[in-house]
Tab-separated table of C-alpha atoms in Angstrom:
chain	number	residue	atom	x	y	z
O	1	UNK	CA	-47.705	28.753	17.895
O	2	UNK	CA	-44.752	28.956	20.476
O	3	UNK	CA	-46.168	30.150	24.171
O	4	UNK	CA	-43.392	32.378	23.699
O	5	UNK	CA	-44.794	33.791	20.577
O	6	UNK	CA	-47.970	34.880	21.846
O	7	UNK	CA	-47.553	37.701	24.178
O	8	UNK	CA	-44.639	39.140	21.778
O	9	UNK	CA	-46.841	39.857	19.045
O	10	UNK	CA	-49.714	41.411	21.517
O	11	UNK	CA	-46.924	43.294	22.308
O	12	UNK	CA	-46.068	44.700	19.491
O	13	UNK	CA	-50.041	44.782	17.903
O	14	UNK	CA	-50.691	47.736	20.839
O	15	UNK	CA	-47.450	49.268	19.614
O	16	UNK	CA	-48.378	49.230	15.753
O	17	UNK	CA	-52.422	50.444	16.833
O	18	UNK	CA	-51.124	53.229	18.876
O	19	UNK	CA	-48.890	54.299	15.673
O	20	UNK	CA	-51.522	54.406	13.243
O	21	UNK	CA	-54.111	56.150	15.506
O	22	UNK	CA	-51.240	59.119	16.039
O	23	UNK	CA	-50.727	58.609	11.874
O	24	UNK	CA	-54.729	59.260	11.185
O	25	UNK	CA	-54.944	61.633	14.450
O	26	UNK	CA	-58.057	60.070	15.679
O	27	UNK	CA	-56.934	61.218	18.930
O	28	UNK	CA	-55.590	64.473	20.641
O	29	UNK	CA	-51.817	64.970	20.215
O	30	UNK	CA	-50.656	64.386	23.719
O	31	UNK	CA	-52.976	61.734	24.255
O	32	UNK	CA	-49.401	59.366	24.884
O	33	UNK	CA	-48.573	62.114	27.410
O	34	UNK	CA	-51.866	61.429	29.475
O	35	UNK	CA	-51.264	57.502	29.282
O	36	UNK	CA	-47.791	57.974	30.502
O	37	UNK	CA	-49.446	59.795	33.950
O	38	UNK	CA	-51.631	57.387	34.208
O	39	UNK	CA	-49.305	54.278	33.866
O	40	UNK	CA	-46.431	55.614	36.377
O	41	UNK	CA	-48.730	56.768	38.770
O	42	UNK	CA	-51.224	54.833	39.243
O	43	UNK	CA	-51.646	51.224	36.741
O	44	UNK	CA	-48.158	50.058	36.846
O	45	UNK	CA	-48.303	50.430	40.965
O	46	UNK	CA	-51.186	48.677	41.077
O	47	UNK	CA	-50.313	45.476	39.217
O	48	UNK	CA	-46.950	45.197	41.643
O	49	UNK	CA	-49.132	45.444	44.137
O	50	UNK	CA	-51.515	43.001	42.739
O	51	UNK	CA	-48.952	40.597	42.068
O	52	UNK	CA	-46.646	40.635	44.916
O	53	UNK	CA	-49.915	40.777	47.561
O	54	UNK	CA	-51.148	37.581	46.083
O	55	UNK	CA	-47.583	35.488	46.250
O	56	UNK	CA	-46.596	33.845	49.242
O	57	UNK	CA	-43.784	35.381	51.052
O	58	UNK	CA	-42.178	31.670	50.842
O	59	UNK	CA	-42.367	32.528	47.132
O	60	UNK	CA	-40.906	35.953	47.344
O	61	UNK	CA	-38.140	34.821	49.292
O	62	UNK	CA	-36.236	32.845	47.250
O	63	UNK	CA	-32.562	33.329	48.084
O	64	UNK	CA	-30.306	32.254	45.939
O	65	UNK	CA	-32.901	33.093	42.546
O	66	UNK	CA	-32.658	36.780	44.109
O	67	UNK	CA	-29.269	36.628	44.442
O	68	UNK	CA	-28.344	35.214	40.817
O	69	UNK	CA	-30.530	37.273	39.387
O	70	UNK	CA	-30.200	40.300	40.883
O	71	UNK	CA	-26.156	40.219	40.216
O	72	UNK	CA	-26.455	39.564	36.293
O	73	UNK	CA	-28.733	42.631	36.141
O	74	UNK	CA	-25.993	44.482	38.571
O	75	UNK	CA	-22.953	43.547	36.315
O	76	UNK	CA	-25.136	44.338	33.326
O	77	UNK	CA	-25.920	47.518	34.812
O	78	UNK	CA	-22.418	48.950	35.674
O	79	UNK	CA	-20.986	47.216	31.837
O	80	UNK	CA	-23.350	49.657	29.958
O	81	UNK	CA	-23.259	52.536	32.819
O	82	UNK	CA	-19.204	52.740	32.759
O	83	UNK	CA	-19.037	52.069	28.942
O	84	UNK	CA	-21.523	54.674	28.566
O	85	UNK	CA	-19.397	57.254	31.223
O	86	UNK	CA	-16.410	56.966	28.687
O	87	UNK	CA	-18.195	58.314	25.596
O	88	UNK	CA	-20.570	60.999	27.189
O	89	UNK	CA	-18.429	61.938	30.239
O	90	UNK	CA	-20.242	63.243	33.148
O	91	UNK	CA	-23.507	62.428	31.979
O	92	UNK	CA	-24.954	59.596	34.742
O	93	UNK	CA	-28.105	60.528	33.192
O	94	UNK	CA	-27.620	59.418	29.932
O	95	UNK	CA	-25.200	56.342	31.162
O	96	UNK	CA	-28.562	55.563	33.717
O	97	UNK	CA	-30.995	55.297	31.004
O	98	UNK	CA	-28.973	53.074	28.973
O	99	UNK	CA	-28.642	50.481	31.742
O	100	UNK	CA	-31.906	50.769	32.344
O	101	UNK	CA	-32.533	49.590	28.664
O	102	UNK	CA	-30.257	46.612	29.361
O	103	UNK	CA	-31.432	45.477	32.656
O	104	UNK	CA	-35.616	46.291	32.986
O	105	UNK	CA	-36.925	43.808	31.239
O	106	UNK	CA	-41.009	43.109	30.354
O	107	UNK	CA	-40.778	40.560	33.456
O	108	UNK	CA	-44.526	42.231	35.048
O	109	UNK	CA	-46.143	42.199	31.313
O	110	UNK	CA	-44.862	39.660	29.306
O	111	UNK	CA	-43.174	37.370	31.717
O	112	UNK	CA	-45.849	36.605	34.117
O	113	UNK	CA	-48.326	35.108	31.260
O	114	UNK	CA	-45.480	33.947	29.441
O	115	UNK	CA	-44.565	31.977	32.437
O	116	UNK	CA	-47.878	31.131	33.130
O	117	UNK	CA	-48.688	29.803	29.781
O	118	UNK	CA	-45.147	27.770	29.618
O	119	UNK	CA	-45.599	26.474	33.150
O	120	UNK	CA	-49.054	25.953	33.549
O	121	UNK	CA	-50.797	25.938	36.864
O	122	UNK	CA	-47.415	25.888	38.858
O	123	UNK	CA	-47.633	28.985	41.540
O	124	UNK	CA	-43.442	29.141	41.547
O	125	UNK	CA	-43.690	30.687	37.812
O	126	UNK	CA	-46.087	33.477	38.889
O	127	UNK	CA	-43.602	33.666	41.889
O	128	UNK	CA	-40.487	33.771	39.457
O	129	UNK	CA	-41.855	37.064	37.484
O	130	UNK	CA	-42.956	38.729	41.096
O	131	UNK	CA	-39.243	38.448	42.158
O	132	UNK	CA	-37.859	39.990	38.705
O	133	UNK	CA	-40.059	42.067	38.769
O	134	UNK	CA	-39.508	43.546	42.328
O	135	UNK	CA	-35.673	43.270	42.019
O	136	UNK	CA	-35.984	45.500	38.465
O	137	UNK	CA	-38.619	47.960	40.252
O	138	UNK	CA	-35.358	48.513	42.731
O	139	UNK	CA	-33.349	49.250	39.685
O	140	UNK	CA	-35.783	51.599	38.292
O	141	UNK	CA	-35.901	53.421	41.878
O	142	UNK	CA	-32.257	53.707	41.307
O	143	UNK	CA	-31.964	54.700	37.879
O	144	UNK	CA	-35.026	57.746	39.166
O	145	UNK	CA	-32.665	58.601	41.885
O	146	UNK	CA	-29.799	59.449	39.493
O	147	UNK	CA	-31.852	61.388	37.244
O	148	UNK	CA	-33.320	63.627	40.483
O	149	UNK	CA	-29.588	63.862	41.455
O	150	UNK	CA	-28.353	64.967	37.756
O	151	UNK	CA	-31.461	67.205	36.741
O	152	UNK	CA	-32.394	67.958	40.267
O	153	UNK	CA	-29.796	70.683	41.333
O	154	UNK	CA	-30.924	70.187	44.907
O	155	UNK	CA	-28.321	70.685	47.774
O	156	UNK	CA	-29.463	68.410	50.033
O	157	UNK	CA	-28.159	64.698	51.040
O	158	UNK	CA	-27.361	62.385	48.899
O	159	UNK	CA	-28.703	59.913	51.194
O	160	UNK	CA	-32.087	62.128	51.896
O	161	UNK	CA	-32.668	61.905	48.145
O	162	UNK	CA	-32.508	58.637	47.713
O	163	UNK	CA	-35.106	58.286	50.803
O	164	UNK	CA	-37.282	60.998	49.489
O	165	UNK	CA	-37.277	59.180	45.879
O	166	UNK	CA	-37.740	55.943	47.089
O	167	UNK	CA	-41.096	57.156	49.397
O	168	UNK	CA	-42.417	59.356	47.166
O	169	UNK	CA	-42.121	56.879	44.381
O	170	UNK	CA	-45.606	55.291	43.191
O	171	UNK	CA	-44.030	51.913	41.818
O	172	UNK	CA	-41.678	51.139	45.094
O	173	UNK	CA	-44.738	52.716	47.083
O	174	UNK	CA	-47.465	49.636	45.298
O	175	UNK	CA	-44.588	46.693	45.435
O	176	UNK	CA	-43.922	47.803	49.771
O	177	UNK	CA	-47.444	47.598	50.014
O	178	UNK	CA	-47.648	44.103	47.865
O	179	UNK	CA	-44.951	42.617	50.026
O	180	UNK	CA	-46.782	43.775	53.059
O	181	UNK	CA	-50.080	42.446	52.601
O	182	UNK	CA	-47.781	39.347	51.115
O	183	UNK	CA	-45.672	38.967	54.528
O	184	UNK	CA	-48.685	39.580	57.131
O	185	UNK	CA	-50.898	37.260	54.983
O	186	UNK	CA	-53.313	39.927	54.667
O	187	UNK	CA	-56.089	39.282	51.914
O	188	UNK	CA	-57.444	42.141	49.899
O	189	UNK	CA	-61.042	42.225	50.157
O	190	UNK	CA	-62.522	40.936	46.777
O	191	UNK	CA	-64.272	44.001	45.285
O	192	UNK	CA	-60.767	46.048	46.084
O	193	UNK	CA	-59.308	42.866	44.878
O	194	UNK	CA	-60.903	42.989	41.419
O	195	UNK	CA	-60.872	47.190	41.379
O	196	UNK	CA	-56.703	47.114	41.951
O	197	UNK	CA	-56.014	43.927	39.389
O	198	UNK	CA	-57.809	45.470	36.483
O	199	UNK	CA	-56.488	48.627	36.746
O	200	UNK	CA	-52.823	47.034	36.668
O	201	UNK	CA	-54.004	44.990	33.839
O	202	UNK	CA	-54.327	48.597	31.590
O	203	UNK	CA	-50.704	49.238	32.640
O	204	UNK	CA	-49.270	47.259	29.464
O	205	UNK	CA	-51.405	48.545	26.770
O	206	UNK	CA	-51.390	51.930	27.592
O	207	UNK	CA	-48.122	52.285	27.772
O	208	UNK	CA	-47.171	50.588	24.983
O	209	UNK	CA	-49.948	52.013	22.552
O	210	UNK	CA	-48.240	55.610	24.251
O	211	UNK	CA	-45.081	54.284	22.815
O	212	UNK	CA	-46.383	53.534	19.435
O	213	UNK	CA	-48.312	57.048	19.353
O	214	UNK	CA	-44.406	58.527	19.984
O	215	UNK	CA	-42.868	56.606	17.197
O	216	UNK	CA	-45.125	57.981	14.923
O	217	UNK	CA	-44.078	61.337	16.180
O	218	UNK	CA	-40.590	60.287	16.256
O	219	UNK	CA	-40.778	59.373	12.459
O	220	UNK	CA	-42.317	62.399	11.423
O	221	UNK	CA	-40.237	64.957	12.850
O	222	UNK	CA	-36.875	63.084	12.422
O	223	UNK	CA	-34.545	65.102	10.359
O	224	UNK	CA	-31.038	63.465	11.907
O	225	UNK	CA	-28.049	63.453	10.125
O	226	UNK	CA	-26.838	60.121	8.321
O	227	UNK	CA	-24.006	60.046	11.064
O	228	UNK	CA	-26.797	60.510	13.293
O	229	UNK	CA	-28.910	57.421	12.248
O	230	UNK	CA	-25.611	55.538	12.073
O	231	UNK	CA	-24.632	56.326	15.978
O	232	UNK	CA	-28.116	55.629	16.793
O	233	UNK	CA	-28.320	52.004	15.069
O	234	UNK	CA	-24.621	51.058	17.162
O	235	UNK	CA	-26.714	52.564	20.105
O	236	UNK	CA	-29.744	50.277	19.530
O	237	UNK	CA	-28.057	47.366	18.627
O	238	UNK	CA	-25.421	47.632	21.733
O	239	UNK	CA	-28.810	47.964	23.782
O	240	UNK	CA	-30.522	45.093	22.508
O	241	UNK	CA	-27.227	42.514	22.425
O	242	UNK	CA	-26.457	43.366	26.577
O	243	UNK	CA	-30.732	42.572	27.039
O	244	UNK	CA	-31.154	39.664	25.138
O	245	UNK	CA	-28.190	37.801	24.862
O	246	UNK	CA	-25.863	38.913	27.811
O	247	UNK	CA	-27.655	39.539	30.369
O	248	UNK	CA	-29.457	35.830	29.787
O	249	UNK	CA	-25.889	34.716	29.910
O	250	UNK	CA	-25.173	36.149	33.069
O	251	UNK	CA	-28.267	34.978	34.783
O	252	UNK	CA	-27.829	31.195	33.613
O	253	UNK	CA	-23.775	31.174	34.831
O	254	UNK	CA	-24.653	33.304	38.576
O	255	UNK	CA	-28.366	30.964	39.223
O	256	UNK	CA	-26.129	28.081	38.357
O	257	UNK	CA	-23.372	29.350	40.892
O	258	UNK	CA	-26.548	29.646	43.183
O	259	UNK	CA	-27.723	25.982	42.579
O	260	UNK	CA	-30.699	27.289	41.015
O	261	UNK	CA	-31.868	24.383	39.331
O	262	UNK	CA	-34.914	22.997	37.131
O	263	UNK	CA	-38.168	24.919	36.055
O	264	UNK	CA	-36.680	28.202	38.675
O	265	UNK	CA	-33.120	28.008	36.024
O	266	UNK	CA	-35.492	28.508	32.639
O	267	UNK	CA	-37.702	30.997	34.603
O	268	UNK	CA	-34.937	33.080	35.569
O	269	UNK	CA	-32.590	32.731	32.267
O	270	UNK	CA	-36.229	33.080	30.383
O	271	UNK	CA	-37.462	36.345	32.534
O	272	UNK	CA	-34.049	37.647	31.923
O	273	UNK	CA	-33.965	37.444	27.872
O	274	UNK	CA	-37.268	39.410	28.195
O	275	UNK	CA	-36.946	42.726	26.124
O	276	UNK	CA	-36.853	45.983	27.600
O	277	UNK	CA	-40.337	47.099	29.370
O	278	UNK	CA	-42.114	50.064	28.755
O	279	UNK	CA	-41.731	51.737	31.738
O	280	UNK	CA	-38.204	52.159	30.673
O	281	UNK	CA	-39.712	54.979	28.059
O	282	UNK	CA	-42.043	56.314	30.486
O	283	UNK	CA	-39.382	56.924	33.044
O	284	UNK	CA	-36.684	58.470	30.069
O	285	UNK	CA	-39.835	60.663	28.833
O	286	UNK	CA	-40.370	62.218	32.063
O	287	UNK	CA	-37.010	63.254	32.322
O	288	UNK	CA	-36.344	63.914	28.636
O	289	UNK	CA	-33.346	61.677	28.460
O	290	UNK	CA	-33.059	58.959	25.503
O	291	UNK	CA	-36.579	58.802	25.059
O	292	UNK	CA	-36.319	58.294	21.675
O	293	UNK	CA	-33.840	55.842	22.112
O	294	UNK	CA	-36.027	54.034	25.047
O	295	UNK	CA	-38.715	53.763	22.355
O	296	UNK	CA	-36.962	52.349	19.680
O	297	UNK	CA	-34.838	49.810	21.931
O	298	UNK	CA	-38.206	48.523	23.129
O	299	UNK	CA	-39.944	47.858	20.019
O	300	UNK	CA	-36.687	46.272	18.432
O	301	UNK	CA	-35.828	44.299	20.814
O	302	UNK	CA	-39.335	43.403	21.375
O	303	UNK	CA	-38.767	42.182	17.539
O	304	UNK	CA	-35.369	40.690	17.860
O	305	UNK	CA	-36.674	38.406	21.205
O	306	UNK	CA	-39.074	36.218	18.581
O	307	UNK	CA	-35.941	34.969	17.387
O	308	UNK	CA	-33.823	34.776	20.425
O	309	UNK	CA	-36.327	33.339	23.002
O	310	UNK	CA	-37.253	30.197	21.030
O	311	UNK	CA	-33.651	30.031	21.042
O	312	UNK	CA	-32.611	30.216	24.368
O	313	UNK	CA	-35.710	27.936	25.399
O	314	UNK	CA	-34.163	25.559	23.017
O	315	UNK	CA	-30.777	25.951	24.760
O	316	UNK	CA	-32.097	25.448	28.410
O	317	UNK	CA	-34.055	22.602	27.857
O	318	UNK	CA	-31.343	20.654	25.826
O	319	UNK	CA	-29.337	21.023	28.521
């Protein structure tokens, strides 16, 4: 089987488990509830941190990959967020959580031992998925900014917010301290070591078996309108086609520009076909905005990536 393969269907095996136990209620109702807590606030910080602390700064640091790929997922970003302003005006909180769909992809659960199965024992593709996966943490803080700003109603600064958000946040708070320990060559001591990477580890199935438990809710209570199903297949499918196929685009033409070259071109152009992460959901089910939507755009395009990976590998390699 593809390397590619492999994590995809893990991926979506927690997702279909997490259904069925919500189907045969084997567990509490708002068991997904307590996994999303426990994901944003404490595993998903922890594997950052994890990962980040145990790159070399040297790694981190790659210029023109950060630059490349953080301005594909910027021009995605602002396509879906102004596309999205012209048919629900004045909502940046719907418009935030769409380009969140488009631009966070699975680059901390999927792409580092995708990475590290495709490039075995080479440190720059564990590097590769730290840097995504920083640079999409910083869209995440931003996208959590605009939501405090929308649903917030608070009167203060802009500018404070944004500060306020940014410390207070548990993911930015585990990557800074990652990047610390990273830049002062600090090693964790083993036991805190081992304590801090398999927490992390549980980030990816909980949340995804959380998202699997919503589904099933999602399905059972779903009484939309055929219009409605019909607006929310365009929505999906607009989703998925800006994740997997333009974004990828982007990031190939701008690391190119960059003189990105070799294995650090496919890891980029590979990390950036990635589908959209769970935290996406957790973030949009905090905030009650697109959940739903979150949901379903991760599991499909989780589904629609088994065909376009293999694809795009294809492509880069050819060329």
């Amino acid at each position: 089987m593809s390397p590619i393969l492999t994590p995809l269907f893990s991926v979506l095996g927690i997702m279909l488990l997490g259904s069925l136990t919500q189907r045969l209620r084997v567990l509490p109702s708002d068991t997904d509830q307590v996994l999303n807590q426990y994901v944003y606030y404490i595993a998903f910080p922890a594997i950052m941190l994890f990962a980040l602390a145990q790159t070399p700064i040297e790694e981190i640091l790659q210029w023109g990959f950060i630059a490349g790929y953080s301005i594909a997922m910027l021009l995605t970003y602002l396509l879906v967020a102004v596309l999205s302003l012209l048919t629900n005006k004045n909502r940046s909180d719907i418009a935030a959580v769409r380009a969140l769909n488009t631009t966070f992809g699975n680059t901390a659960f999927i792409g580092i031992p995708l990475l590290s199965m495709m490039f075995p024992g080479q440190q720059s593709a564990f590097a590769a998925a730290a840097i995504a996966s920083l640079l999409s943490v910083v869209v995440f803080a931003i996208v959590l900014v605009t939501l405090e700003l929308y649903q917030g109603g608070k009167k203060q600064s802009p500018l404070l917010t944004i500060a306020q958000s940014l410390l207070q946040n548990p993911i930015v708070i585990g990557s800074g301290i990652g990047v610390l320990l990273s830049a002062l060559q600090i090693q964790m001591f083993d036991a805190i070591s081992m304590m801090v990477k398999q927490i992390g580890m549980s980030s990816s199935p909980c949340a995804l078996f959380a998202i699997g438990m919503v589904l099933a809710k999602a399905r059972a209570t779903n009484q939309h309108q055929h219009t409605n199903k019909i607006n929310q297949l365009m929505e999906l499918s607009w989703i998925n086609l800006c994740k997997l196929i333009i974004q990828p685009f982007l990031a190939y033409i701008l690391l190119s520009a960059f003189s990105i070259k070799g294995d650090y071109l496919i890891m980029g152009v590979i990390l950036a076909s990635l589908p959209t992460a769970a935290s996406v959901y957790l973030l949009a089910q905090r905030y009650q905005v697109k959940a739903q939507i979150s949901a379903m755009a991760i599991v499909l395009g989780t589904l629609f990536s088994i065909l376009t990976l293999p694809i795009i590998e294809t492509l880069l390699k050819a060329h």
